mmCIF file of C-alpha atoms and ligand atoms in Angstrom:
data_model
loop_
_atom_site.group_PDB
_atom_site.id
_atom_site.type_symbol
_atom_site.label_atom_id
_atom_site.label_comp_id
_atom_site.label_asym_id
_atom_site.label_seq_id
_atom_site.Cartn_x
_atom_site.Cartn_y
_atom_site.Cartn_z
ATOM 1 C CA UNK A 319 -19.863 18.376 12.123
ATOM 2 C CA UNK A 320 -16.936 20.856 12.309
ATOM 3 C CA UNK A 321 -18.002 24.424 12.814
ATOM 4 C CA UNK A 322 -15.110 26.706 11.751
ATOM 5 C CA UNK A 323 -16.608 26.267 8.570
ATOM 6 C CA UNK A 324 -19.787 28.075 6.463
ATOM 7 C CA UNK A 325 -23.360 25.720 6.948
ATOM 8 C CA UNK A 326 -24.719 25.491 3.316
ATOM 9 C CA UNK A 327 -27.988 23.724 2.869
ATOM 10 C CA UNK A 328 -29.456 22.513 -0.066
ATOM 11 C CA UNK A 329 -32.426 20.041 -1.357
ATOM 12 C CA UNK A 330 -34.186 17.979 -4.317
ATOM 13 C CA UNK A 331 -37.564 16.931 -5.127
ATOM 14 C CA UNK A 332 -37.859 13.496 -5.297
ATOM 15 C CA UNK A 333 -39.834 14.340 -8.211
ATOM 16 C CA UNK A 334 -38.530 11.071 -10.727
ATOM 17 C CA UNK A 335 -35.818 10.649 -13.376
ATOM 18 C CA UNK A 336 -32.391 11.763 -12.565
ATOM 19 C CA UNK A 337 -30.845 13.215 -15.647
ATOM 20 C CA UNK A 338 -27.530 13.561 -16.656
ATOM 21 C CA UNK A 339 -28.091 17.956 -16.771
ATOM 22 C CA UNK A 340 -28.798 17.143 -12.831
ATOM 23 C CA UNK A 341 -25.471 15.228 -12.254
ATOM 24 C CA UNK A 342 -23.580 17.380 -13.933
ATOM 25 C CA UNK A 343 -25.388 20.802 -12.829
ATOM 26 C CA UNK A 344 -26.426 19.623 -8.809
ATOM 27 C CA UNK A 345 -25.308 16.714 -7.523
ATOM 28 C CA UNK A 346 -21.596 16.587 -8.815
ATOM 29 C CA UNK A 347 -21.490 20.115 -7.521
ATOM 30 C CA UNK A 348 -23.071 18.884 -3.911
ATOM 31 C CA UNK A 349 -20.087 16.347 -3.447
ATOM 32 C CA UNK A 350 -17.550 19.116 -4.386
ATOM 33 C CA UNK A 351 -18.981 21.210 -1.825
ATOM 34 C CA UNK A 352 -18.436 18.668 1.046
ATOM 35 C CA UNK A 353 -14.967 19.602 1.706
ATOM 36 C CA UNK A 354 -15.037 23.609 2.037
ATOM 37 C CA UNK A 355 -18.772 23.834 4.036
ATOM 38 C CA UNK A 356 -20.751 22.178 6.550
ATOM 39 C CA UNK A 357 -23.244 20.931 3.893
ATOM 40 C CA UNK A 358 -26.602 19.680 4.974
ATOM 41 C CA UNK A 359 -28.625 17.885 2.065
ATOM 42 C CA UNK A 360 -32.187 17.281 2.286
ATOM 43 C CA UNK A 361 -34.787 15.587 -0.050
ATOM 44 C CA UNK A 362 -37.587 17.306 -0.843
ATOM 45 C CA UNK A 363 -40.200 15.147 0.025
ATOM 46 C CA UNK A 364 -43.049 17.405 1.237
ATOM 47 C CA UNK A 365 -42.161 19.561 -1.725
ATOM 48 C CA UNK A 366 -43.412 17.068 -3.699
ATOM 49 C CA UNK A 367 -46.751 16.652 -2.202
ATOM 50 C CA UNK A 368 -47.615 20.472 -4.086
ATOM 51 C CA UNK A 369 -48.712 18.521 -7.244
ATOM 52 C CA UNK A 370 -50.472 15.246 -7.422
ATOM 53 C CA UNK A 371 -47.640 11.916 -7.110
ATOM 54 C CA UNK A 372 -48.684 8.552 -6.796
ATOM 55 C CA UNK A 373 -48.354 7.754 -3.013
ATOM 56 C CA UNK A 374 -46.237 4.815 -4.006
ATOM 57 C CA UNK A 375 -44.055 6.194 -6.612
ATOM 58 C CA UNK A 376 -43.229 8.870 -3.909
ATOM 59 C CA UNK A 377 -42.010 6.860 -1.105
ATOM 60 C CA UNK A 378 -40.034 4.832 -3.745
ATOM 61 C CA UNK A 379 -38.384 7.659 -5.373
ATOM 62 C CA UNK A 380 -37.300 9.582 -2.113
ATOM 63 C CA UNK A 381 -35.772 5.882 -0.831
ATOM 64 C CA UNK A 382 -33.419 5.838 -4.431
ATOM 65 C CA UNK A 383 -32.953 9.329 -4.577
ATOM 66 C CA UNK A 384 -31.246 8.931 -0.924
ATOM 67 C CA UNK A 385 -29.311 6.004 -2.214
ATOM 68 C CA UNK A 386 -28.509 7.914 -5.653
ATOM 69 C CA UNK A 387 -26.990 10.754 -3.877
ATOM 70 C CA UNK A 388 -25.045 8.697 -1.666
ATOM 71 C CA UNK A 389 -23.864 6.337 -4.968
ATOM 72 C CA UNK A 390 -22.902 9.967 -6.568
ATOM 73 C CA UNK A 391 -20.536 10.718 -3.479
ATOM 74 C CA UNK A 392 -22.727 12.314 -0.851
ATOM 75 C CA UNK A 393 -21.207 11.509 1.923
ATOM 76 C CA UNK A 394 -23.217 10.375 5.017
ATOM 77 C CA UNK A 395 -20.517 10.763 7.468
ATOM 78 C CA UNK A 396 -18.969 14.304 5.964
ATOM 79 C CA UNK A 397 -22.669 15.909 5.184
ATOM 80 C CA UNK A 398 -25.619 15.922 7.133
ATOM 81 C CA UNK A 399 -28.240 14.095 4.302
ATOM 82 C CA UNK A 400 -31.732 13.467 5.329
ATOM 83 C CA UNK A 401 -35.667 13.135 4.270
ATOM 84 C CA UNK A 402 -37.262 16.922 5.041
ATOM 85 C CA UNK A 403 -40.917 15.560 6.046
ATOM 86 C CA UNK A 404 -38.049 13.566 9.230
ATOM 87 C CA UNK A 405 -37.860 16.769 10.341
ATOM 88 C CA UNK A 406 -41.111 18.378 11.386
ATOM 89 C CA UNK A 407 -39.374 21.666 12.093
ATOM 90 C CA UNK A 408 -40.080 22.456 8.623
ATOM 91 C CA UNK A 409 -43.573 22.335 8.640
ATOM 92 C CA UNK A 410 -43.354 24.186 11.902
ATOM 93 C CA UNK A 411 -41.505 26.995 11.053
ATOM 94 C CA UNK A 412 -43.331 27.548 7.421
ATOM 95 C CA UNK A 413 -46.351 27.971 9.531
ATOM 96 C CA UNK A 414 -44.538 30.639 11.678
ATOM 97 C CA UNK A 415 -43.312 32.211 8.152
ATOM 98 C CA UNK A 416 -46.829 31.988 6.723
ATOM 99 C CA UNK A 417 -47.569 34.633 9.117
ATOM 100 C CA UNK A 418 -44.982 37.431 7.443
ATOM 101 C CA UNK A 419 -45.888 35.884 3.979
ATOM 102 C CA UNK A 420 -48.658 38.159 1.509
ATOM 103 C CA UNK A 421 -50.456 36.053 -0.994
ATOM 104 C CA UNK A 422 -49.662 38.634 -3.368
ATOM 105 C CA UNK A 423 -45.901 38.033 -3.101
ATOM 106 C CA UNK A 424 -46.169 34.550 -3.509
ATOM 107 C CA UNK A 425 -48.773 34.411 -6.500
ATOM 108 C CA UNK A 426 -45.861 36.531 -8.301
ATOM 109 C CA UNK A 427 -43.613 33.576 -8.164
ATOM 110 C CA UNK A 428 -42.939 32.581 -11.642
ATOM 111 C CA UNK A 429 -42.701 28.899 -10.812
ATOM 112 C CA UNK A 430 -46.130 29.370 -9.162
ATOM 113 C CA UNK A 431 -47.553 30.884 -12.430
ATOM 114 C CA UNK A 432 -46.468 28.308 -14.659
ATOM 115 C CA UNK A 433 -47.223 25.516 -11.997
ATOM 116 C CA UNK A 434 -50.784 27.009 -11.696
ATOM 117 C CA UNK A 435 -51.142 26.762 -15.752
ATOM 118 C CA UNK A 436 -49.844 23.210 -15.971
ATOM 119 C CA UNK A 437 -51.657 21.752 -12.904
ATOM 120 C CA UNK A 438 -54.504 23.993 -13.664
ATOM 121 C CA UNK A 439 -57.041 21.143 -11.475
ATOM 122 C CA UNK A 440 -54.822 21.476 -8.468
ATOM 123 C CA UNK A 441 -53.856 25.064 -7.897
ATOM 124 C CA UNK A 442 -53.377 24.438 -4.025
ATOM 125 C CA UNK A 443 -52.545 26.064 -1.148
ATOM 126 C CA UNK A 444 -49.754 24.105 -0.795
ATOM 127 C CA UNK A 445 -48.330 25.045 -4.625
ATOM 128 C CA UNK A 446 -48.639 28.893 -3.414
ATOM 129 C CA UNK A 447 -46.729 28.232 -0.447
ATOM 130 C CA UNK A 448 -43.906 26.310 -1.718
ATOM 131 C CA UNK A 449 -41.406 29.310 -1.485
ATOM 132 C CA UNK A 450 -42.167 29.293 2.474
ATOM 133 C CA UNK A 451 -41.345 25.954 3.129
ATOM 134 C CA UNK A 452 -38.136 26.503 1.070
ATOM 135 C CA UNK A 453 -37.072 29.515 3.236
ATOM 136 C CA UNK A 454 -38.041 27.582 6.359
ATOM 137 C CA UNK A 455 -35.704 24.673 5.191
ATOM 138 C CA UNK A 456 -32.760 26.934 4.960
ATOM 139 C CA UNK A 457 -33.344 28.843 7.672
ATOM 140 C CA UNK A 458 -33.588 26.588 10.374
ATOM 141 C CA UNK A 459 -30.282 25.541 9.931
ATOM 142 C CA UNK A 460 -28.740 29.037 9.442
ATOM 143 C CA UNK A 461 -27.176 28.530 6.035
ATOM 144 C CA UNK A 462 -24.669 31.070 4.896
ATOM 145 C CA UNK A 463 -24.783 29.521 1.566
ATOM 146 C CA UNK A 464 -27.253 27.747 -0.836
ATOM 147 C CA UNK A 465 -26.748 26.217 -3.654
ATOM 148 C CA UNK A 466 -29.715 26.562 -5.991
ATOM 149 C CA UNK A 467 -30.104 26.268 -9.891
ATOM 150 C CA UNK A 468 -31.279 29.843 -12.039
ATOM 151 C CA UNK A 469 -34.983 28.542 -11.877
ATOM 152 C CA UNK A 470 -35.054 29.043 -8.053
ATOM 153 C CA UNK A 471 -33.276 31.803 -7.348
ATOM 154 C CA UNK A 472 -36.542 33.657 -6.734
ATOM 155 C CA UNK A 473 -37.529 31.499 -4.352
ATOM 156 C CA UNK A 474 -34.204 32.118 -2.372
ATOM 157 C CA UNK A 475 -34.724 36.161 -2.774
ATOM 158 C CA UNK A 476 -38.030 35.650 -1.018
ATOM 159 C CA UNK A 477 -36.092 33.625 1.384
ATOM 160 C CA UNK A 478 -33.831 36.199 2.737
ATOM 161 C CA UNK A 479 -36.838 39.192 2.368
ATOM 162 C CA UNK A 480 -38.519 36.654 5.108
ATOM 163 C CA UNK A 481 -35.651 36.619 7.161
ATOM 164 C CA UNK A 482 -35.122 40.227 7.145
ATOM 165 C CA UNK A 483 -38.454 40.982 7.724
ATOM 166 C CA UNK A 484 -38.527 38.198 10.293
ATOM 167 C CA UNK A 485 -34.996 40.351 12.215
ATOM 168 C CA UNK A 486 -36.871 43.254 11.576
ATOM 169 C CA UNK A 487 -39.917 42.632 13.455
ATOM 170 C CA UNK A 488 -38.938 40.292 16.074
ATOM 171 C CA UNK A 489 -35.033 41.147 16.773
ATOM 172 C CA UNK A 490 -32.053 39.406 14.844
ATOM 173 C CA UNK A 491 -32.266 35.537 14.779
ATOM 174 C CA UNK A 492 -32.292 34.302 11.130
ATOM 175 C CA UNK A 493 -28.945 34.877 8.919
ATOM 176 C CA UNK A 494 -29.328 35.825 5.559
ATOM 177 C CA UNK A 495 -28.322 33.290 2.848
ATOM 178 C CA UNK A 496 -26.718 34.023 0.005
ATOM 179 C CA UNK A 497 -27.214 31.633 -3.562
ATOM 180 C CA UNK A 498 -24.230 29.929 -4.955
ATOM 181 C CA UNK A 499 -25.275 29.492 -8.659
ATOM 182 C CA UNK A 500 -22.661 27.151 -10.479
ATOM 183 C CA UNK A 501 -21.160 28.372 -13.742
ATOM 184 C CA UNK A 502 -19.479 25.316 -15.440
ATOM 185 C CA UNK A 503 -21.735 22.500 -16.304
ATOM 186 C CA UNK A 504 -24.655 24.285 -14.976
ATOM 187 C CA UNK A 505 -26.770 24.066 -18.000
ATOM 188 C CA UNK A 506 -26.772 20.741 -19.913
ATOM 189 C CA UNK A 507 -28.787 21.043 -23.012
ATOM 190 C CA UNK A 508 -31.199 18.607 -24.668
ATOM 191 C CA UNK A 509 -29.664 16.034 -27.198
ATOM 192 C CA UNK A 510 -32.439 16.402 -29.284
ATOM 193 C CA UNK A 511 -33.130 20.037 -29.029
ATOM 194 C CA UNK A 512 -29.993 22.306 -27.882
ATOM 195 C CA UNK A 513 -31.760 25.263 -27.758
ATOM 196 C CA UNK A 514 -33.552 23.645 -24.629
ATOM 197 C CA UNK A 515 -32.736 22.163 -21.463
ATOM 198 C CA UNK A 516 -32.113 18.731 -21.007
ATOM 199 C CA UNK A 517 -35.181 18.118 -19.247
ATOM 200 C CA UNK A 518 -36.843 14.000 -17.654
ATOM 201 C CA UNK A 519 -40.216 15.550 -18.687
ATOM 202 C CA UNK A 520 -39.513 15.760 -22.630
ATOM 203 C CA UNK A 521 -41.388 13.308 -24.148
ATOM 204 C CA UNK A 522 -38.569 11.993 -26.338
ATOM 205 C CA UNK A 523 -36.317 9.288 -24.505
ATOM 206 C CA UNK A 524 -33.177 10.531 -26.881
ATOM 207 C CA UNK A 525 -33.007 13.889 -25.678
ATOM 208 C CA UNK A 526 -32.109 13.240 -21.723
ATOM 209 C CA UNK A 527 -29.734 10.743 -20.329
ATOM 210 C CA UNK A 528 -30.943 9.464 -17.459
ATOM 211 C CA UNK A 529 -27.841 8.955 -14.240
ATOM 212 C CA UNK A 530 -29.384 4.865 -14.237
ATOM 213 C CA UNK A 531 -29.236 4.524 -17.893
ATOM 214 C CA UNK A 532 -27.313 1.924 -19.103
ATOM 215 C CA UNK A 533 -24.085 2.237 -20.610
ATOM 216 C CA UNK A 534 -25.886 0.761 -24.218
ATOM 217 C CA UNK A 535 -28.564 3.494 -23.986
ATOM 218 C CA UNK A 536 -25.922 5.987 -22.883
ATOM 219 C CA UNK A 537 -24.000 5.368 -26.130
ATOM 220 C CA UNK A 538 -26.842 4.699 -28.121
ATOM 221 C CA UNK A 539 -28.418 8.594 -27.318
ATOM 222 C CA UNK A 540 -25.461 9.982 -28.205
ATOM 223 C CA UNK A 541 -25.077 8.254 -31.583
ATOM 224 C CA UNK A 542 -27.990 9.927 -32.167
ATOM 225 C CA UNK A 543 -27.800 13.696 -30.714
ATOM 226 C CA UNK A 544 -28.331 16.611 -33.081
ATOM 227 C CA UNK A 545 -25.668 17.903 -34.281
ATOM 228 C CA UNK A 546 -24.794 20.525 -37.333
ATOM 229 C CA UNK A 547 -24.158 20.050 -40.981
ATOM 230 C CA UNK A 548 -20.485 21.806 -40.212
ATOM 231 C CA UNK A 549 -17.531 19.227 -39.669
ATOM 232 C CA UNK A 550 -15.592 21.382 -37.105
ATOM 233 C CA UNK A 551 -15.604 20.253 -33.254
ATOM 234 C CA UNK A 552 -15.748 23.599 -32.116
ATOM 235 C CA UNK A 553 -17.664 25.471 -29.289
ATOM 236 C CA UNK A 554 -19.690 28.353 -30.519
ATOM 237 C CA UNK A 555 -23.244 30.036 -30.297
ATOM 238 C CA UNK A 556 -24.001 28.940 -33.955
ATOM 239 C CA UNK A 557 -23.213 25.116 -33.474
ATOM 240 C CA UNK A 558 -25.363 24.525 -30.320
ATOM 241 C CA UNK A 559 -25.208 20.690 -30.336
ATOM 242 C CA UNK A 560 -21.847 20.623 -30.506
ATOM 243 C CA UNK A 561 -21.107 23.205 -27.860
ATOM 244 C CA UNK A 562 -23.409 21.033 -25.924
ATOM 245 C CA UNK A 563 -21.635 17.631 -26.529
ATOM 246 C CA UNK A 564 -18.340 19.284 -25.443
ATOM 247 C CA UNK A 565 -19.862 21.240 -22.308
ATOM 248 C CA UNK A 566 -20.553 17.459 -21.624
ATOM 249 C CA UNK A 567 -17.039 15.962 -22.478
ATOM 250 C CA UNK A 568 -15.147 18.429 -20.170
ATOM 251 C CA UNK A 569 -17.750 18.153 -17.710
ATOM 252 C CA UNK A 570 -17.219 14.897 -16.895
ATOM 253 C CA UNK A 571 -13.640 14.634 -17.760
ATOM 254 C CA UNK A 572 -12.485 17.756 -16.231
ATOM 255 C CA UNK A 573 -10.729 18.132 -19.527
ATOM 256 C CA UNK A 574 -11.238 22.040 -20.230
ATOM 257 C CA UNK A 575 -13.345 22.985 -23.644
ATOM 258 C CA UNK A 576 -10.188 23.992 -25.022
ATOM 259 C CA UNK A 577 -8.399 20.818 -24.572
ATOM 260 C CA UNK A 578 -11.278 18.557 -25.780
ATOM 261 C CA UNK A 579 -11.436 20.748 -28.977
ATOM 262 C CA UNK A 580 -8.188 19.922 -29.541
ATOM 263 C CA UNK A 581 -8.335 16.301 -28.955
ATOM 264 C CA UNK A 582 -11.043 16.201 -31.362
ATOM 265 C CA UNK A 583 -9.766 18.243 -33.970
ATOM 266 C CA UNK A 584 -9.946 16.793 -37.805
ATOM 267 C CA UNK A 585 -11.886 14.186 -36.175
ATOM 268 C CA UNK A 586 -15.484 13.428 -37.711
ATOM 269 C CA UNK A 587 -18.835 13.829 -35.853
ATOM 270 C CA UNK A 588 -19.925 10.332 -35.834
ATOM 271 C CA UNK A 589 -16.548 9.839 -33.520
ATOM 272 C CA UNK A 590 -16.580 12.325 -31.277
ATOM 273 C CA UNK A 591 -20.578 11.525 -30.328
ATOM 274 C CA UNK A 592 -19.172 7.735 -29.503
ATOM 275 C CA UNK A 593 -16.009 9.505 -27.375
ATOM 276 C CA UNK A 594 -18.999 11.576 -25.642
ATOM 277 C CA UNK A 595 -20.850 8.719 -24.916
ATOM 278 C CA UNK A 596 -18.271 6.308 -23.787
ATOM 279 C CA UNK A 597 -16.951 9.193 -21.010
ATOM 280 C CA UNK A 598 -20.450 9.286 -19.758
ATOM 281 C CA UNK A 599 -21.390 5.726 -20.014
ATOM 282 C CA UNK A 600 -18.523 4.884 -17.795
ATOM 283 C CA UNK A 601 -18.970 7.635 -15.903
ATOM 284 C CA UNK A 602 -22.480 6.984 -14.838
ATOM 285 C CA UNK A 603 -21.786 2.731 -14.506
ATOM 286 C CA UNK A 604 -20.480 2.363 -10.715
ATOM 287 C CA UNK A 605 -22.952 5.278 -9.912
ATOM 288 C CA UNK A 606 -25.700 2.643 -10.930
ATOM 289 C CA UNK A 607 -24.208 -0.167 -9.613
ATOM 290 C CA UNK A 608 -23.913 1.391 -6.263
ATOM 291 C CA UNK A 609 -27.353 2.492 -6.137
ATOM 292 C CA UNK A 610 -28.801 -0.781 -7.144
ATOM 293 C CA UNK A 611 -26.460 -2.241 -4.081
ATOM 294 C CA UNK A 612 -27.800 0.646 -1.813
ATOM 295 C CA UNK A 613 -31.469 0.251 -2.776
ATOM 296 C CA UNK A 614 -31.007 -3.390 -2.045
ATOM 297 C CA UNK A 615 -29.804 -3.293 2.098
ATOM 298 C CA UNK A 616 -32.982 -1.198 3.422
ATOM 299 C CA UNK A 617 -31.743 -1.483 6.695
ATOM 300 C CA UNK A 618 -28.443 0.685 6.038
ATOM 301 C CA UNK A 619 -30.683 3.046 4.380
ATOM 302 C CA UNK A 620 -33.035 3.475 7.226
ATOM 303 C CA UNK A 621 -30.535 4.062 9.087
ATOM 304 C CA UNK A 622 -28.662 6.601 7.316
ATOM 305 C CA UNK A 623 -32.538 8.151 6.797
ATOM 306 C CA UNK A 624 -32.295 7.450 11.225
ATOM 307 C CA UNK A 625 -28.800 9.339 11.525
ATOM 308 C CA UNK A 626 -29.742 12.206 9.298
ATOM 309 C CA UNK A 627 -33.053 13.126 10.818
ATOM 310 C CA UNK A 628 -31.620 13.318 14.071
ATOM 311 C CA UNK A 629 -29.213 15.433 13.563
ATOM 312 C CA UNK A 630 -30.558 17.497 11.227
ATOM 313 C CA UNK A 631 -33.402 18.437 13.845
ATOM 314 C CA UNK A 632 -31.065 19.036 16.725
ATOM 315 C CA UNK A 633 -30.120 21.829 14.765
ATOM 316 C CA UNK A 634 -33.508 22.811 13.619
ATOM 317 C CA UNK A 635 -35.054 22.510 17.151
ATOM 318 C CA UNK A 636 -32.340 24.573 18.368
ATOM 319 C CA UNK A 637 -33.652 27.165 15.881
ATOM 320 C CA UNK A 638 -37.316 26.773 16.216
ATOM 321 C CA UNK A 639 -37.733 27.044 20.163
ATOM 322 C CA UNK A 640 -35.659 30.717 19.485
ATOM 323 C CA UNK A 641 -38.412 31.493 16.812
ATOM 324 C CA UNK A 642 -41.318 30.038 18.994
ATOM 325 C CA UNK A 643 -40.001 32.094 21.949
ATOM 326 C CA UNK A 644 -39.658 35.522 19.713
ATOM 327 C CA UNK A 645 -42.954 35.157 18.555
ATOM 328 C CA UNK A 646 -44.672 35.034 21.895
ATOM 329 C CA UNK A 647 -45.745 31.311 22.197
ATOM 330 C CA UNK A 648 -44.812 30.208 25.744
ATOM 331 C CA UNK A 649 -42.989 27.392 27.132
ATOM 332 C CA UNK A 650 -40.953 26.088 23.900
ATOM 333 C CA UNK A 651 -38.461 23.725 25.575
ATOM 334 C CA UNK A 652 -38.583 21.644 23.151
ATOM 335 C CA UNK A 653 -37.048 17.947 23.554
ATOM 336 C CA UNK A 654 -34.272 17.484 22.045
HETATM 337 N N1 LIG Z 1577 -37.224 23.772 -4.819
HETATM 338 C C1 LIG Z 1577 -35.945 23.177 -5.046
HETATM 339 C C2 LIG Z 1577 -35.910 22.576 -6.460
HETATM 340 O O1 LIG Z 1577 -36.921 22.136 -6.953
HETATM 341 C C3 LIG Z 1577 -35.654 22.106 -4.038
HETATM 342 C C4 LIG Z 1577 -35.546 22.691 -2.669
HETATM 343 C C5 LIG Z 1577 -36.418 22.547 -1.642
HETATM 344 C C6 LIG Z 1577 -34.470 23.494 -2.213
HETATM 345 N N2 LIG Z 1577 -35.966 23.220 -0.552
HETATM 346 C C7 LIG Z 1577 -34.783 23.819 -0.857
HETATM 347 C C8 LIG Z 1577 -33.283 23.980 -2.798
HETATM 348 C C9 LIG Z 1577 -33.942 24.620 -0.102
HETATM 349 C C10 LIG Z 1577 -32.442 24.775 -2.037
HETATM 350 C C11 LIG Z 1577 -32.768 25.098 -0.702
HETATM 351 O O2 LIG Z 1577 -34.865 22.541 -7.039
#
């Protein structure tokens, strides 16, 4: 990894479907970011442990999430990509951080308040303390910059307060990260429902795309996304659906909104929905071929999973023995 450039770290739950809002919004935006920053990609896997996941499901979905990164354009050799429970420095240091952390601060969190209301049978420790073990995976590997969608940009506030309070008390070690929130594409809207976002958990199929749908059910959801009773292709607050459709379009053209209005004018709804879907369908088809061809040679994954872990906690070691040293716990050489 080259060091004249900025460390960014970022990370996913392994939490299930992949949509098409998290392609566009995320992952597109992680392989952009390869070039201009040391990037360092984790996934999420003790995250996921805060509500309750079939054991099974888990381990499966953190093996294709790997390969659906690396599928998307991730690139193992360029990035540092790796599963964060490979890493115990994370654990490790969100105990360390649990120590500067009030319970008052984190049951403010307003993912923790509407977490506690929908798992309402498994308000755990672990849900409270989610934040911490966020701010200890992007401070171990001193991250300038982190790329982070709207919903967890609290999380990265209490992030830096930790590391300031951290410098504060114990002398300047941690840098304070900044959030990168991405404008274009960030927000992909339900098909169904424009007004919300497109989200794996709605209960109707039609309104996501998942990233390993295939291209029949790509085309097939768009056929059928909500649109307006106007005829006009145009983006504008009153015709959500359509705004949404063409927020798509450029998206994954890299045709601007302007342009695509253009192509499209005079033409009829019906048309531009199959144009829509066609873009994304073929889009999204090598992205699920390669994953299936990933998911199916274990061994390169393991050791990708191998090559990640290790480096990633040469750089978090290097971190933790400084914290275990400021804090007063005595003989932290820690092996490499
Ligand atoms: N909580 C983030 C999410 O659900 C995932 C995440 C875990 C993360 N650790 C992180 C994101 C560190 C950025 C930095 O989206």
């Amino acid at each position: 990894m080259q060091t004249d450039k900025k460390t960014l770290f970022s990370a996913a739950q392994p939490s299930g479907l992949v949509t098409l809002g998290n392609y566009l919004g995320a992952i597109k935006n992680w392989v952009a970011l390869q070039d201009e920053y040391n990037c360092i990609y984790s996934i999420a896997d003790l995250h996921c442990l805060t509500v309750r996941r079939e054991p099974k499901e888990l381990r499966a979905k953190s093996l294709e999430l790997l390969a659906l990164y690396i599928a998307c354009g991730v690139d193992p050799e360029k990035s540092c990509l790796f599963l964060q429970s490979h890493v115990p420095a994370h654990a490790e240091l969100t105990w360390i951080l649990n120590t500067l952390t009030y319970p008052g601060e984190l049951s403010r969190m307003t993912q923790f308040k509407d977490k506690s209301l929908k798992h309402a049978d498994n308000v755990n420790m672990g849900l409270m303390d989610y934040p911490v073990l966020m701010a200890a995976d992007i401070l171990l590997y001193g991250a300038e910059v982190v790329p982070i969608g709207v919903d967890q940009k609290q999380h990265l506030e209490i992030t830096r307060d930790l590391a300031i309070r951290f410098n504060n008390r114990y002398s300047e070690t941690f840098v304070v990260p900044e959030p990168i929130i991405p404008k274009v594409g960030a927000k992909i809207m339900s098909l169904q429902d424009p007004a919300h976002k497109m989200s794996k958990s709605d209960p109707n199929e039609n309104s996501y795309i998942a990233i390993l749908d295939d291209e029949d059910t790509v085309i097939r959801k768009f056929k059928r996304a909500v649109t307006d009773s106007d005829n006009s292709i145009a983006f504008s607050d009153d015709k959500p659906g359509i705004s949404n459709l063409l927020t798509i379009y450029s998206a994954i053209t890299g045709e601007t909104i302007a342009a695509a209005e253009e192509r499209f004018a005079g033409k009829g709804y019906g048309e531009f929905k199959i144009a829509v879907g066609e873009v994304v369908a073929s889009a999204l088809a090598p992205i699920r071929k390669r994953t299936a061809e990933l998911l199916s040679d274990k061994a390169y994954l393991d050791e990708i999973m191998k090559k990640g872990a290790e480096q990633a906690s040469y750089f978090a070691n290097k971190t933790l023995s400084k914290v275990y040293r400021k804090v007063g716990l005595y003989s932290p050489e820690r092996k490499k």
